[in-house]
Short mmCIF file of C-alpha atoms in Angstrom, two decimals:
data_model
loop_
_atom_site.label_atom_id
_atom_site.label_comp_id
_atom_site.label_asym_id
_atom_site.label_seq_id
_atom_site.Cartn_x
_atom_site.Cartn_y
_atom_site.Cartn_z
CA UNK A 20 13.57 -44.43 -29.34
CA UNK A 21 16.79 -45.75 -30.94
CA UNK A 22 19.68 -43.33 -31.14
CA UNK A 23 17.92 -40.56 -29.11
CA UNK A 24 18.19 -39.35 -25.53
CA UNK A 25 16.59 -36.65 -23.39
CA UNK A 26 18.89 -34.33 -21.48
CA UNK A 27 18.03 -32.28 -18.42
CA UNK A 28 16.84 -29.33 -20.51
CA UNK A 29 14.23 -31.36 -22.31
CA UNK A 30 16.04 -31.14 -25.69
CA UNK A 31 16.38 -34.19 -27.89
CA UNK A 32 19.81 -35.00 -29.35
CA UNK A 33 20.48 -37.64 -32.01
CA UNK A 34 23.56 -39.76 -31.36
CA UNK A 35 24.27 -40.16 -35.12
CA UNK A 36 26.06 -36.90 -35.86
CA UNK A 37 26.58 -37.85 -39.52
CA UNK A 38 22.90 -38.13 -40.40
CA UNK A 39 21.00 -35.67 -38.23
CA UNK A 40 21.83 -32.38 -36.55
CA UNK A 41 20.79 -31.74 -32.97
CA UNK A 42 17.27 -30.52 -32.44
CA UNK A 43 17.17 -27.02 -30.98
CA UNK A 44 14.24 -24.95 -29.78
CA UNK A 45 13.28 -22.15 -32.11
CA UNK A 46 14.13 -18.62 -30.97
CA UNK A 47 10.43 -17.80 -30.55
CA UNK A 48 10.00 -20.67 -28.06
CA UNK A 49 12.67 -19.30 -25.74
CA UNK A 50 11.31 -17.13 -22.94
CA UNK A 51 7.78 -17.56 -24.39
CA UNK A 52 8.81 -15.65 -27.50
CA UNK A 53 9.87 -12.61 -25.47
CA UNK A 54 13.19 -10.85 -25.52
CA UNK A 55 15.72 -11.88 -22.91
CA UNK A 56 17.01 -8.81 -21.13
CA UNK A 57 20.82 -9.02 -21.22
CA UNK A 58 21.26 -6.00 -18.95
CA UNK A 59 18.08 -5.78 -16.89
CA UNK A 60 17.36 -3.13 -14.30
CA UNK A 61 19.38 -4.02 -11.20
CA UNK A 62 16.41 -3.87 -8.81
CA UNK A 63 14.21 -5.92 -11.15
CA UNK A 64 16.95 -8.53 -11.41
CA UNK A 65 17.15 -8.84 -7.63
CA UNK A 66 13.36 -9.03 -7.27
CA UNK A 67 13.19 -11.80 -9.89
CA UNK A 68 15.90 -13.74 -8.05
CA UNK A 69 13.84 -13.52 -4.86
CA UNK A 70 10.63 -14.59 -6.60
CA UNK A 71 11.52 -17.70 -8.64
CA UNK A 72 14.01 -20.55 -8.14
CA UNK A 73 14.73 -21.31 -11.80
CA UNK A 74 16.57 -18.99 -14.17
CA UNK A 75 14.00 -19.56 -16.94
CA UNK A 76 11.19 -18.25 -14.75
CA UNK A 77 13.36 -15.41 -13.56
CA UNK A 78 14.11 -14.36 -17.13
CA UNK A 79 10.41 -14.44 -17.96
CA UNK A 80 9.55 -12.30 -14.95
CA UNK A 81 12.36 -9.87 -15.72
CA UNK A 82 11.08 -9.30 -19.25
CA UNK A 83 7.54 -8.85 -18.01
CA UNK A 84 8.59 -6.40 -15.29
CA UNK A 85 10.75 -4.41 -17.71
CA UNK A 86 7.75 -4.08 -20.03
CA UNK A 87 5.58 -2.93 -17.10
CA UNK A 88 8.25 -0.46 -16.02
CA UNK A 89 8.08 1.03 -19.50
CA UNK A 90 4.28 0.99 -19.45
CA UNK A 91 3.90 2.74 -16.08
CA UNK A 92 7.11 4.76 -16.37
CA UNK A 93 8.06 3.55 -12.89
CA UNK A 94 8.66 0.40 -10.87
CA UNK A 95 7.83 -0.80 -7.39
CA UNK A 96 8.73 -4.13 -5.79
CA UNK A 97 5.13 -5.15 -5.18
CA UNK A 98 4.68 -5.36 -8.98
CA UNK A 99 7.00 -8.37 -8.81
CA UNK A 100 4.87 -10.04 -6.11
CA UNK A 101 1.66 -9.70 -8.10
CA UNK A 102 3.14 -10.55 -11.51
CA UNK A 103 4.94 -13.59 -10.10
CA UNK A 104 1.74 -15.09 -8.72
CA UNK A 105 -0.20 -14.39 -11.93
CA UNK A 106 2.51 -16.12 -13.99
CA UNK A 107 1.75 -19.33 -12.11
CA UNK A 108 -1.75 -19.35 -13.60
CA UNK A 109 -1.68 -17.39 -16.88
CA UNK A 110 0.35 -16.88 -20.05
CA UNK A 111 2.73 -13.87 -20.03
CA UNK A 112 0.61 -11.83 -22.47
CA UNK A 113 -2.46 -12.37 -20.30
CA UNK A 114 -0.51 -11.33 -17.20
CA UNK A 115 0.65 -8.17 -18.99
CA UNK A 116 -2.95 -7.35 -19.91
CA UNK A 117 -4.15 -8.00 -16.35
CA UNK A 118 -1.42 -5.80 -14.89
CA UNK A 119 -2.32 -3.10 -17.39
CA UNK A 120 -5.96 -3.16 -16.28
CA UNK A 121 -5.04 -3.19 -12.59
CA UNK A 122 -2.76 -0.22 -13.13
CA UNK A 123 -4.85 1.88 -15.48
CA UNK A 124 -8.47 1.18 -14.55
CA UNK A 125 -9.93 3.55 -11.91
CA UNK A 126 -11.76 0.52 -10.53
CA UNK A 127 -8.47 -0.90 -9.22
CA UNK A 128 -6.28 2.20 -8.92
CA UNK A 129 -3.05 0.20 -8.59
CA UNK A 130 -0.75 2.43 -10.65
CA UNK A 131 -0.74 4.90 -7.75
CA UNK A 132 0.53 2.09 -5.50
CA UNK A 133 3.08 0.77 -7.98
CA UNK A 134 5.40 3.77 -7.80
CA UNK A 135 8.90 4.10 -6.42
CA UNK A 136 7.45 6.94 -4.35
CA UNK A 137 3.95 5.57 -3.71
CA UNK A 138 2.24 8.80 -2.66
CA UNK A 139 -1.23 7.49 -3.58
CA UNK A 140 -0.72 4.43 -1.37
CA UNK A 141 0.34 6.65 1.51
CA UNK A 142 -2.78 8.76 1.08
CA UNK A 143 -5.04 5.70 1.00
CA UNK A 144 -3.34 4.40 4.14
CA UNK A 145 -4.54 7.50 5.97
CA UNK A 146 -8.00 7.23 4.42
CA UNK A 147 -8.04 3.78 6.04
CA UNK A 148 -6.94 5.38 9.33
CA UNK A 149 -9.91 7.75 9.17
CA UNK A 150 -12.25 4.79 8.64
CA UNK A 151 -10.67 2.98 11.62
CA UNK A 152 -11.17 6.16 13.65
CA UNK A 153 -14.91 5.78 13.10
CA UNK A 154 -15.30 2.02 13.54
CA UNK A 155 -12.71 1.44 16.29
CA UNK A 156 -11.76 4.75 17.97
CA UNK A 157 -9.84 2.98 20.75
CA UNK A 158 -7.52 1.26 18.26
CA UNK A 159 -7.09 4.46 16.26
CA UNK A 160 -6.17 6.47 19.36
CA UNK A 161 -3.77 3.78 20.55
CA UNK A 162 -1.92 3.49 17.22
CA UNK A 163 -1.68 7.27 17.13
CA UNK A 164 -0.27 7.37 20.64
CA UNK A 165 2.43 4.78 19.95
CA UNK A 166 3.10 6.41 16.55
CA UNK A 167 2.41 3.40 14.38
CA UNK A 168 1.81 5.01 10.99
CA UNK A 169 -0.47 3.24 8.48
CA UNK A 170 1.73 4.01 5.47
CA UNK A 171 4.51 1.98 7.09
CA UNK A 172 2.64 -1.33 7.14
CA UNK A 173 -0.06 -1.17 4.47
CA UNK A 174 2.22 -1.77 1.46
CA UNK A 175 2.02 -5.56 1.45
CA UNK A 176 -1.76 -5.51 1.79
CA UNK A 177 -2.52 -2.83 -0.78
CA UNK A 178 0.33 -2.64 -3.31
CA UNK A 179 1.32 -6.27 -2.84
CA UNK A 180 -2.28 -7.56 -2.72
CA UNK A 181 -1.44 -9.76 0.29
CA UNK A 182 0.85 -12.06 -1.74
CA UNK A 183 3.49 -12.36 0.97
CA UNK A 184 1.19 -12.56 3.96
CA UNK A 185 -1.74 -14.89 3.17
CA UNK A 186 -1.87 -18.65 2.58
CA UNK A 187 -2.55 -19.44 -1.08
CA UNK A 188 -6.04 -20.87 -0.60
CA UNK A 189 -7.17 -17.63 1.06
CA UNK A 190 -5.18 -15.45 -1.30
CA UNK A 191 -7.22 -16.78 -4.22
CA UNK A 192 -10.44 -15.81 -2.43
CA UNK A 193 -8.97 -12.39 -1.61
CA UNK A 194 -8.04 -11.78 -5.25
CA UNK A 195 -11.42 -13.02 -6.49
CA UNK A 196 -13.15 -10.41 -4.35
CA UNK A 197 -10.66 -7.73 -5.38
CA UNK A 198 -11.11 -8.41 -9.10
CA UNK A 199 -14.87 -8.21 -8.66
CA UNK A 200 -15.15 -5.18 -6.37
CA UNK A 201 -11.99 -3.19 -7.08
CA UNK A 202 -9.94 -1.04 -4.71
CA UNK A 203 -12.84 -0.64 -2.27
CA UNK A 204 -12.44 -4.28 -1.33
CA UNK A 205 -8.91 -3.52 -0.05
CA UNK A 206 -10.44 -1.14 2.48
CA UNK A 207 -13.09 -3.67 3.49
CA UNK A 208 -10.46 -6.32 4.03
CA UNK A 209 -8.09 -3.97 5.89
CA UNK A 210 -10.85 -2.85 8.27
CA UNK A 211 -11.78 -6.48 8.90
CA UNK A 212 -8.13 -7.42 9.49
CA UNK A 213 -7.52 -4.59 11.95
CA UNK A 214 -10.72 -5.43 13.79
CA UNK A 215 -9.58 -9.03 14.15
CA UNK A 216 -6.11 -8.01 15.35
CA UNK A 217 -7.38 -5.24 17.61
CA UNK A 218 -7.40 -7.16 20.94
CA UNK A 219 -3.77 -8.19 20.46
CA UNK A 220 -2.62 -4.80 19.17
CA UNK A 221 -4.11 -3.01 22.17
CA UNK A 222 -2.15 -5.26 24.52
CA UNK A 223 1.29 -4.54 23.03
CA UNK A 224 3.51 -1.61 23.96
CA UNK A 225 6.65 -2.08 21.82
CA UNK A 226 6.27 -0.59 18.37
CA UNK A 227 8.36 -3.28 16.63
CA UNK A 228 6.08 -5.99 18.04
CA UNK A 229 3.04 -4.08 16.83
CA UNK A 230 4.49 -4.09 13.31
CA UNK A 231 5.15 -7.82 13.55
CA UNK A 232 1.48 -8.41 14.35
CA UNK A 233 0.35 -6.06 11.58
CA UNK A 234 2.49 -8.12 9.18
CA UNK A 235 0.82 -11.26 10.62
CA UNK A 236 4.16 -12.90 11.31
CA UNK A 237 3.72 -16.46 12.60
CA UNK A 238 5.97 -15.92 15.62
CA UNK A 239 3.42 -13.46 17.06
CA UNK A 240 0.67 -16.12 17.06
CA UNK A 241 -1.63 -13.42 15.73
CA UNK A 242 -4.54 -15.86 15.46
CA UNK A 243 -4.93 -15.81 19.22
CA UNK A 244 -6.60 -12.43 18.88
CA UNK A 245 -9.79 -14.19 17.74
CA UNK A 246 -9.62 -17.17 20.14
CA UNK A 247 -8.64 -20.73 19.39
CA UNK A 248 -11.98 -22.47 18.90
CA UNK A 249 -14.14 -23.16 15.87
CA UNK A 250 -17.78 -23.91 16.67
CA UNK A 251 -16.73 -24.63 20.22
CA UNK A 252 -14.07 -27.14 19.18
CA UNK A 253 -10.46 -26.53 20.26
CA UNK A 254 -8.12 -25.90 17.32
CA UNK A 255 -5.32 -28.45 17.40
CA UNK A 256 -2.65 -27.22 14.95
CA UNK A 257 -1.09 -23.92 14.02
CA UNK A 258 -2.14 -24.35 10.39
CA UNK A 259 -5.75 -24.81 11.45
CA UNK A 260 -5.49 -21.69 13.60
CA UNK A 261 -4.08 -19.61 10.72
CA UNK A 262 -6.81 -20.91 8.44
CA UNK A 263 -9.49 -20.08 10.99
CA UNK A 264 -8.13 -16.56 11.35
CA UNK A 265 -8.09 -15.72 7.66
CA UNK A 266 -11.44 -17.42 7.07
CA UNK A 267 -12.92 -15.09 9.68
CA UNK A 268 -11.23 -11.99 8.26
CA UNK A 269 -12.43 -12.75 4.73
CA UNK A 270 -15.94 -13.49 5.96
CA UNK A 271 -16.10 -10.31 8.03
CA UNK A 272 -14.79 -8.25 5.11
CA UNK A 273 -17.97 -9.05 3.21
CA UNK A 274 -20.09 -7.72 6.06
CA UNK A 275 -17.94 -4.77 7.10
CA UNK A 276 -20.70 -2.51 5.82
CA UNK A 277 -22.40 -2.99 9.17
CA UNK A 278 -19.55 -0.96 10.67
CA UNK A 279 -18.91 1.41 7.79
CA UNK A 280 -20.42 1.42 4.32
CA UNK A 281 -17.31 1.55 2.14
CA UNK A 282 -19.40 1.76 -1.01
CA UNK A 283 -20.84 5.13 0.02
CA UNK A 284 -17.49 6.77 0.76
CA UNK A 285 -16.52 9.68 -1.49
CA UNK A 286 -12.89 8.60 -1.95
CA UNK A 287 -11.87 11.72 -3.86
CA UNK A 288 -12.94 13.90 -0.95
CA UNK A 289 -11.48 11.56 1.67
CA UNK A 290 -8.15 11.39 -0.14
CA UNK A 291 -7.91 15.17 -0.27
CA UNK A 292 -8.78 15.34 3.43
CA UNK A 293 -6.21 12.68 4.37
CA UNK A 294 -3.48 14.40 2.38
CA UNK A 295 -4.12 17.80 3.95
CA UNK A 296 -4.46 16.41 7.46
CA UNK A 297 -1.62 13.90 7.60
CA UNK A 298 0.78 14.21 4.69
CA UNK A 299 0.95 17.67 3.14
CA UNK A 300 3.45 19.14 5.59
CA UNK A 301 5.61 16.01 5.66
CA UNK A 302 5.76 15.69 1.86
CA UNK A 303 6.33 19.41 1.35
CA UNK A 304 9.18 19.48 3.87
CA UNK A 305 10.80 16.49 2.15
CA UNK A 306 10.42 18.13 -1.26
CA UNK A 307 11.95 21.37 -0.01
CA UNK A 308 14.87 19.66 1.71
CA UNK A 309 15.67 17.20 -1.08
CA UNK A 310 14.43 18.50 -4.43
CA UNK A 311 14.19 22.28 -4.13
CA UNK A 312 17.38 22.61 -2.11
CA UNK A 313 19.29 20.97 -4.95
CA UNK A 314 18.40 23.88 -7.23
CA UNK A 315 19.25 26.68 -4.81
CA UNK A 316 22.61 28.39 -5.33
CA UNK A 317 24.73 27.95 -2.25
CA UNK A 318 25.73 31.20 -0.64
CA UNK A 319 29.19 32.07 0.58
CA UNK A 320 30.10 30.94 4.05
CA UNK A 321 30.74 34.56 5.02
CA UNK A 322 28.13 35.98 7.34
CA UNK A 323 25.83 38.15 5.26
CA UNK A 324 25.30 40.46 8.19
CA UNK A 325 29.03 41.23 8.37
CA UNK A 326 30.19 44.36 6.56
CA UNK A 327 32.79 43.82 3.82
CA UNK A 328 36.18 45.48 4.07
CA UNK A 329 36.98 48.58 2.04
CA UNK A 330 38.73 47.54 -1.19
CA UNK A 331 40.88 50.67 -1.24
CA UNK A 332 42.43 50.85 2.20
CA UNK A 333 41.37 47.49 3.71
CA UNK A 334 41.29 49.21 7.11
CA UNK A 335 37.75 50.55 6.98
CA UNK A 336 34.33 48.93 6.62
CA UNK A 337 32.71 48.90 3.21
CA UNK A 338 29.86 51.28 3.98
CA UNK A 339 29.42 52.22 0.31
CA UNK A 340 29.24 50.37 -3.01
CA UNK A 341 30.69 51.80 -6.21
CA UNK A 342 28.61 50.65 -9.20
CA UNK A 343 31.32 51.60 -11.67
CA UNK A 344 34.22 49.86 -9.94
CA UNK A 345 32.11 47.11 -8.40
CA UNK A 346 33.91 47.47 -5.05
CA UNK A 347 33.14 48.29 -1.42
CA UNK A 348 34.40 51.62 -0.04
CA UNK A 349 34.69 53.20 3.36
CA UNK A 350 33.59 56.83 3.75
CA UNK A 351 37.14 58.21 3.64
CA UNK A 352 38.06 56.39 0.44
CA UNK A 353 34.78 57.39 -1.17
CA UNK A 354 35.59 61.07 -0.61
CA UNK A 355 39.32 60.71 -1.38
CA UNK A 356 39.43 58.36 -4.36
CA UNK A 357 42.54 56.55 -5.49
CA UNK A 358 43.23 54.14 -8.32
CA UNK A 359 40.32 53.64 -10.73
CA UNK A 360 37.70 55.09 -8.42
CA UNK A 361 36.58 58.65 -9.12
CA UNK A 362 34.30 61.15 -7.44
CA UNK A 363 31.87 61.12 -10.35
CA UNK A 364 31.18 57.39 -10.00
CA UNK A 365 27.70 56.33 -8.86
CA UNK A 366 28.00 55.26 -5.23
CA UNK A 367 25.32 53.75 -2.99
CA UNK A 368 25.34 53.79 0.78
CA UNK A 369 24.77 50.36 2.31
CA UNK A 370 22.63 49.51 5.30
CA UNK A 371 25.00 47.34 7.25
CA UNK A 372 23.06 47.48 10.49
CA UNK A 373 24.62 47.71 13.88
CA UNK A 374 27.97 46.00 14.31
CA UNK A 375 28.64 44.26 17.59
CA UNK A 376 32.21 44.81 18.76
CA UNK A 377 33.47 42.82 21.70
#
């Protein structure tokens, strides 16, 4: 096209400045017609930077996440994982609607996971522990003994919907099952995953290595827990081994009912049980130490058990309190008033206990 060129931003410019002004995108076409957040939430900005390589995609994700933060009145990093993947397949408005349904529908129950303090996710982690206790008591007892807590590793599987830990081809299958069956599928998958990893987990003593396996980090060669053969044929590459592992986990998740029928679980009752058994004391102690303590008036450093000095002579102990003068008095000064204190003032004797004198 004569007199026209295409720059790196995909915007056409006419070289004849006298006859035609430069063509600019309309405001509604920028950022898919969404506002660009000039001062986004600091954490959301950082999460967007970690999710996408281009600034245009980052700006889109930032706007979406800010709208979701307003919607749910909270924000959690795993919202960025899930939204980022959905934006690869759907328009922003559709992603917003999908995130709304995942967060608000009881079928999915994600809003309890997408909190800065994800109490609901912690409770469900211990519901999972109780299921593991039934289907694999040896693994449950071992994880308890080495103090590997489920709420410390379940976040990426539940709140993050496995975005950071599964290859894309298996992630799509995982999400398909989740969209169809709801939050119960997360428990089916988690039971299947822990069953597959069980032989390796039971052979490891160091807690940090256990967490590496639970996060299915490649360096642990987690796939070895299920063997390295498919239909009797030796697996040749690491990628094939990873694929074989997740194919097995996804397949077994669909038949986990043979071990425990997830569909028949009364989750309301199990969540109450898990909270009372594992979390109530921990959460209450944290609330008392952090929140409640901030509203308690700090007392003087003086030992409350120590008797105050007499305000009149300063040589005796304040064994009495004058309501009129609002001062401590020893017995001698009470009976021989000076200054503003008078014999007709209301005086109360104090119980100062027994004083220890070295």
